């Protein structure tokens, strides 16, 4: 089996290249043709979706996993065409190739397809209502993958982070080492989810004998605010010896930290269907944080 991973240099992509090893050969793509460790890989530019079918035809993978996306949420408000090319047109081209050749496709989506006005965890069949360009482009990508008609596994996730790359955890560690006091939004609620968990669940789903197709929510268990996540990060970092002291973290409303794109206030996803369909136990977000912090400390 050959698994093609689009976006091999991202947080989820790097975790996938490790987790997918038991399934067979892995082929990675990046826009530059280089992986973070300097190794060469295939080139796939999601700003040019029409070139992707030629790449797929040449490689002829057994499974395709799309971990590439335009994720600059605020910049997407200024660059809607670029966001839709990467998040909707590129997945459409990939999904149509996969459907025509009977190749399973894994595709990742986001909590940003919802408006964040709920008070209970979102189920997969909840109405979508994106607040901005990024969420709208990701919803369009979901729709394109479904419409292609092939076997697909769409995983919506949220608040993704890892020991590498640009993410909230790494930003907090940097700022925590530079400042004695930080202000962090406390009225946005979601579930911090390690990239490694997403990759591990993806492998379990691909190994499932049922050949299922559909959309599932994939996050760690539990919920917190960005403020709560920040406090937990600093506590874990202090215990791991990564910070000499812990900064004071002031809780602020979203209105005190305006951004070009509006964020959903409620990003908690109901993972019941995933757990039931694949028999998967999901760790708490606190356990996930502890594992990632241990990885950082070990490095």
Coordinates of C-alpha atoms in Angstrom, one line a residue:
X1 CA 0.0 0.0 0.0
X2 CA 1.2 3.5 -0.8
X3 CA -0.3 6.4 1.2
X4 CA 0.1 9.9 -0.3
X5 CA 0.1 12.7 2.3
X6 CA -0.5 16.2 1.1
X7 CA 0.9 18.8 3.4
X8 CA 3.7 16.7 4.9
X9 CA 5.4 19.7 6.5
X10 CA 2.4 20.8 8.6
X11 CA 1.7 19.8 12.2
X12 CA -0.7 17.0 11.2
X13 CA 1.2 16.1 8.1
X14 CA 4.4 15.4 10.1
X15 CA 2.5 13.4 12.7
X16 CA 0.9 11.4 9.9
X17 CA 4.2 10.5 8.2
X18 CA 5.2 8.8 11.5
X19 CA 1.9 7.2 12.4
X20 CA 1.2 5.8 8.9
X21 CA 4.4 3.8 8.8
X22 CA 2.7 0.4 9.6
X23 CA 0.4 0.8 6.6
X24 CA 3.1 0.8 4.0
X25 CA 5.1 3.2 1.9
X26 CA 4.4 6.9 2.5
X27 CA 4.9 9.6 -0.1
X28 CA 4.8 13.2 1.1
X29 CA 4.2 16.5 -0.7
X30 CA 4.9 20.1 0.2
X31 CA 4.7 23.3 -1.7
X32 CA 8.5 23.7 -1.8
X33 CA 9.4 20.0 -2.4
X34 CA 11.3 19.9 0.9
X35 CA 10.3 18.4 4.3
X36 CA 11.2 20.2 7.6
X37 CA 14.1 17.8 8.1
X38 CA 15.6 18.8 4.8
X39 CA 14.6 15.7 2.9
X40 CA 13.2 16.1 -0.6
X41 CA 9.6 15.2 -1.4
X42 CA 7.0 15.6 -4.1
X43 CA 5.8 19.2 -5.0
X44 CA 2.1 20.0 -4.7
X45 CA 1.0 23.6 -4.9
X46 CA -2.6 24.0 -3.7
X47 CA -2.6 27.4 -5.3
X48 CA -2.7 25.6 -8.6
X49 CA -5.4 22.9 -8.1
X50 CA -5.4 22.0 -11.8
X51 CA -2.0 20.4 -11.5
X52 CA -2.9 18.0 -8.8
X53 CA -4.6 15.3 -10.9
X54 CA -1.4 14.9 -13.0
X55 CA 0.6 14.4 -9.8
X56 CA -1.9 11.8 -8.6
X57 CA -1.9 10.0 -11.9
X58 CA 1.8 9.8 -11.8
X59 CA 2.0 8.5 -8.2
X60 CA -1.1 6.3 -8.3
X61 CA -1.4 6.0 -4.5
X62 CA -3.6 3.4 -2.7
X63 CA -4.8 6.0 -0.2
X64 CA -4.7 9.8 -0.2
X65 CA -4.6 11.9 3.0
X66 CA -5.1 15.6 2.6
X67 CA -3.5 17.5 5.5
X68 CA -2.7 20.6 3.4
X69 CA -4.8 23.7 3.8
X70 CA -4.8 27.5 3.8
X71 CA -5.0 28.1 7.6
X72 CA -4.1 31.9 7.9
X73 CA -7.6 32.7 9.3
X74 CA -7.1 36.5 9.4
X75 CA -5.3 36.8 6.1
X76 CA -8.1 34.8 4.4
X77 CA -10.3 37.8 4.9
X78 CA -8.0 39.7 2.5
X79 CA -7.2 36.8 0.3
X80 CA -10.5 34.9 -0.2
X81 CA -9.6 33.6 -3.7
X82 CA -6.4 32.0 -2.4
X83 CA -8.3 30.5 0.6
X84 CA -10.9 28.9 -1.7
X85 CA -8.3 27.6 -4.2
X86 CA -6.5 25.8 -1.4
X87 CA -9.4 24.7 0.8
X88 CA -12.1 24.0 -1.8
X89 CA -10.8 23.8 -5.4
X90 CA -7.7 21.7 -4.5
X91 CA -9.7 19.1 -2.4
X92 CA -12.3 19.0 -5.2
X93 CA -9.6 18.1 -7.8
X94 CA -8.2 15.5 -5.4
X95 CA -11.6 14.0 -4.5
X96 CA -12.7 13.7 -8.1
X97 CA -9.5 11.8 -9.0
X98 CA -9.8 9.5 -6.0
X99 CA -13.5 8.8 -6.7
X100 CA -12.8 7.9 -10.3
X101 CA -10.2 5.4 -9.3
X102 CA -11.7 4.0 -6.2
X103 CA -9.0 5.4 -3.9
X104 CA -10.1 6.3 -0.3
X105 CA -9.6 9.9 0.7
X106 CA -9.0 11.3 4.2
X107 CA -9.7 15.1 4.4
X108 CA -9.5 17.3 7.5
X109 CA -11.9 20.1 8.3
X110 CA -12.5 22.5 11.2
X111 CA -14.8 23.8 13.9
X112 CA -14.8 27.1 11.9
X113 CA -17.6 25.7 9.8
X114 CA -19.9 26.5 12.7
X115 CA -20.9 29.9 14.0
X116 CA -20.0 29.1 17.6
X117 CA -23.4 30.1 19.0
X118 CA -24.2 26.6 20.4
X119 CA -24.2 25.7 24.1
X120 CA -23.8 21.9 23.7
X121 CA -21.1 20.1 21.7
X122 CA -21.8 20.2 17.9
X123 CA -22.8 17.0 16.2
X124 CA -21.8 16.2 12.7
X125 CA -25.3 17.0 11.4
X126 CA -25.6 20.4 13.1
X127 CA -26.2 23.3 10.6
X128 CA -23.0 24.9 9.4
X129 CA -22.8 28.7 9.3
X130 CA -19.2 29.9 9.0
X131 CA -18.3 33.4 10.4
X132 CA -15.6 34.2 7.9
X133 CA -13.7 33.3 4.7
X134 CA -11.6 30.5 6.2
X135 CA -14.6 28.6 7.6
X136 CA -16.6 29.1 4.4
X137 CA -13.7 27.8 2.3
X138 CA -13.3 24.7 4.5
X139 CA -17.0 24.1 4.3
X140 CA -16.8 24.3 0.5
X141 CA -14.0 21.8 0.6
X142 CA -16.1 19.3 2.7
X143 CA -19.0 19.7 0.2
X144 CA -16.7 19.1 -2.8
X145 CA -15.3 15.9 -1.2
X146 CA -18.7 14.5 -0.6
X147 CA -20.0 15.5 -4.0
X148 CA -17.2 13.6 -5.7
X149 CA -18.9 10.4 -4.7
X150 CA -16.0 8.3 -3.6
X151 CA -15.1 6.8 -0.3
X152 CA -14.1 9.6 2.0
X153 CA -13.3 10.2 5.7
X154 CA -13.8 13.8 6.7
X155 CA -12.5 14.6 10.1
X156 CA -13.4 17.9 11.7
X157 CA -11.0 18.9 14.4
X158 CA -10.2 22.0 16.5
X159 CA -7.5 23.9 18.3
X160 CA -4.7 21.8 16.8
X161 CA -1.2 22.0 18.2
X162 CA 2.1 20.1 18.4
X163 CA 5.6 20.3 19.8
X164 CA 6.7 21.9 16.5
X165 CA 5.3 24.5 14.1
X166 CA 3.4 27.6 14.8
X167 CA 0.6 27.1 17.3
X168 CA -0.9 28.5 20.5
X169 CA 1.2 26.3 22.8
X170 CA 4.5 27.3 21.3
X171 CA 3.4 30.9 21.3
X172 CA 2.5 30.8 25.0
X173 CA 5.9 29.1 25.9
X174 CA 7.7 31.9 24.0
X175 CA 5.7 34.7 25.6
X176 CA 5.8 33.1 29.0
X177 CA 9.6 33.3 28.9
X178 CA 9.5 36.9 28.0
X179 CA 6.7 38.5 30.1
X180 CA 5.6 38.3 33.7
X181 CA 2.0 39.0 32.8
X182 CA -0.1 38.0 29.8
X183 CA -3.7 38.7 28.7
X184 CA -5.6 35.7 27.1
X185 CA -9.1 35.4 25.8
X186 CA -11.4 33.6 28.2
X187 CA -14.8 33.6 26.3
X188 CA -13.9 31.2 23.5
X189 CA -14.3 27.6 24.4
X190 CA -13.0 24.5 22.7
X191 CA -10.8 21.4 23.0
X192 CA -7.0 21.6 22.5
X193 CA -6.1 18.6 20.2
X194 CA -2.6 17.3 19.6
X195 CA -1.7 16.6 16.0
X196 CA -0.4 13.2 17.0
X197 CA -3.9 12.2 18.2
X198 CA -5.4 13.2 14.9
X199 CA -2.8 11.1 13.1
X200 CA -3.2 8.1 15.3
X201 CA -7.0 8.1 14.9
X202 CA -6.6 8.5 11.2
X203 CA -4.6 5.3 11.1
X204 CA -7.1 3.4 13.2
X205 CA -9.9 4.6 11.0
X206 CA -8.1 3.5 7.8
X207 CA -7.5 0.1 9.4
X208 CA -11.1 -0.4 10.4
X209 CA -12.6 -3.3 8.4
X210 CA -15.9 -1.6 7.8
X211 CA -14.8 0.6 4.9
X212 CA -16.8 3.5 6.4
X213 CA -17.4 6.8 4.6
X214 CA -18.6 10.0 6.1
X215 CA -17.9 12.9 8.4
X216 CA -16.7 12.6 12.0
X217 CA -15.6 15.0 14.7
X218 CA -12.1 14.3 16.0
X219 CA -10.8 16.1 19.1
X220 CA -9.5 15.2 22.5
X221 CA -12.0 14.9 25.3
X222 CA -13.2 17.8 27.5
X223 CA -13.2 21.5 27.0
X224 CA -11.6 24.7 28.2
X225 CA -11.0 28.3 27.2
X226 CA -7.9 29.8 25.6
X227 CA -7.2 31.3 29.1
X228 CA -7.6 27.9 30.7
X229 CA -5.4 26.3 28.1
X230 CA -2.7 28.9 28.7
X231 CA -2.7 28.4 32.5
X232 CA -2.4 24.6 31.9
X233 CA 0.4 25.1 29.5
X234 CA 2.4 27.2 32.0
X235 CA 1.7 24.7 34.8
X236 CA 3.0 21.8 32.7
X237 CA 5.9 23.8 31.5
X238 CA 7.0 24.8 35.0
X239 CA 6.7 21.1 36.1
X240 CA 8.8 20.0 33.1
X241 CA 11.5 22.6 33.9
X242 CA 10.8 24.5 30.7
X243 CA 10.0 27.8 32.4
X244 CA 11.8 29.2 35.5
X245 CA 8.7 31.0 36.5
X246 CA 5.0 31.1 35.5
X247 CA 3.5 34.4 34.2
X248 CA 0.2 35.7 35.6
X249 CA -2.5 35.1 33.0
X250 CA -5.3 37.7 32.9
X251 CA -8.6 36.6 31.5
X252 CA -10.0 39.0 28.9
X253 CA -13.0 39.0 26.6
X254 CA -12.7 38.6 22.8
X255 CA -13.6 42.2 22.4
X256 CA -10.4 43.2 24.1
X257 CA -8.4 41.4 21.4
X258 CA -10.0 42.2 18.0
X259 CA -9.0 40.3 14.9
X260 CA -9.9 40.7 11.2
X261 CA -11.7 37.4 11.3
X262 CA -14.4 36.6 13.9
X263 CA -13.7 33.4 15.8
X264 CA -16.5 31.0 17.0
X265 CA -17.1 31.4 20.7
X266 CA -18.1 27.8 21.1
X267 CA -15.9 25.2 19.3
X268 CA -16.7 22.0 21.3
X269 CA -17.3 19.1 19.0
X270 CA -19.3 16.0 19.8
X271 CA -17.1 13.0 19.2
X272 CA -19.6 10.3 20.1
X273 CA -20.0 9.1 16.5
X274 CA -16.3 8.7 16.0
X275 CA -15.9 6.7 19.2
X276 CA -18.9 4.5 18.4
X277 CA -18.1 3.8 14.7
X278 CA -14.4 3.1 15.2
X279 CA -14.3 1.9 18.8
X280 CA -11.8 4.6 19.6
X281 CA -11.1 6.0 23.1
X282 CA -10.1 9.6 23.1
X283 CA -7.8 11.0 25.8
X284 CA -8.6 14.2 27.8
X285 CA -7.1 17.4 26.5
X286 CA -5.0 17.6 29.7
X287 CA -3.5 14.2 29.0
X288 CA -2.7 15.3 25.4
X289 CA -1.0 18.4 26.7
X290 CA 1.1 16.4 29.1
X291 CA 2.4 14.2 26.3
X292 CA 3.3 17.1 24.0
X293 CA 5.0 18.9 26.9
X294 CA 7.0 15.8 27.7
X295 CA 8.1 15.6 24.0
X296 CA 9.2 19.2 24.1
X297 CA 11.1 18.7 27.4
X298 CA 12.8 15.5 26.0
X299 CA 14.0 17.5 22.9

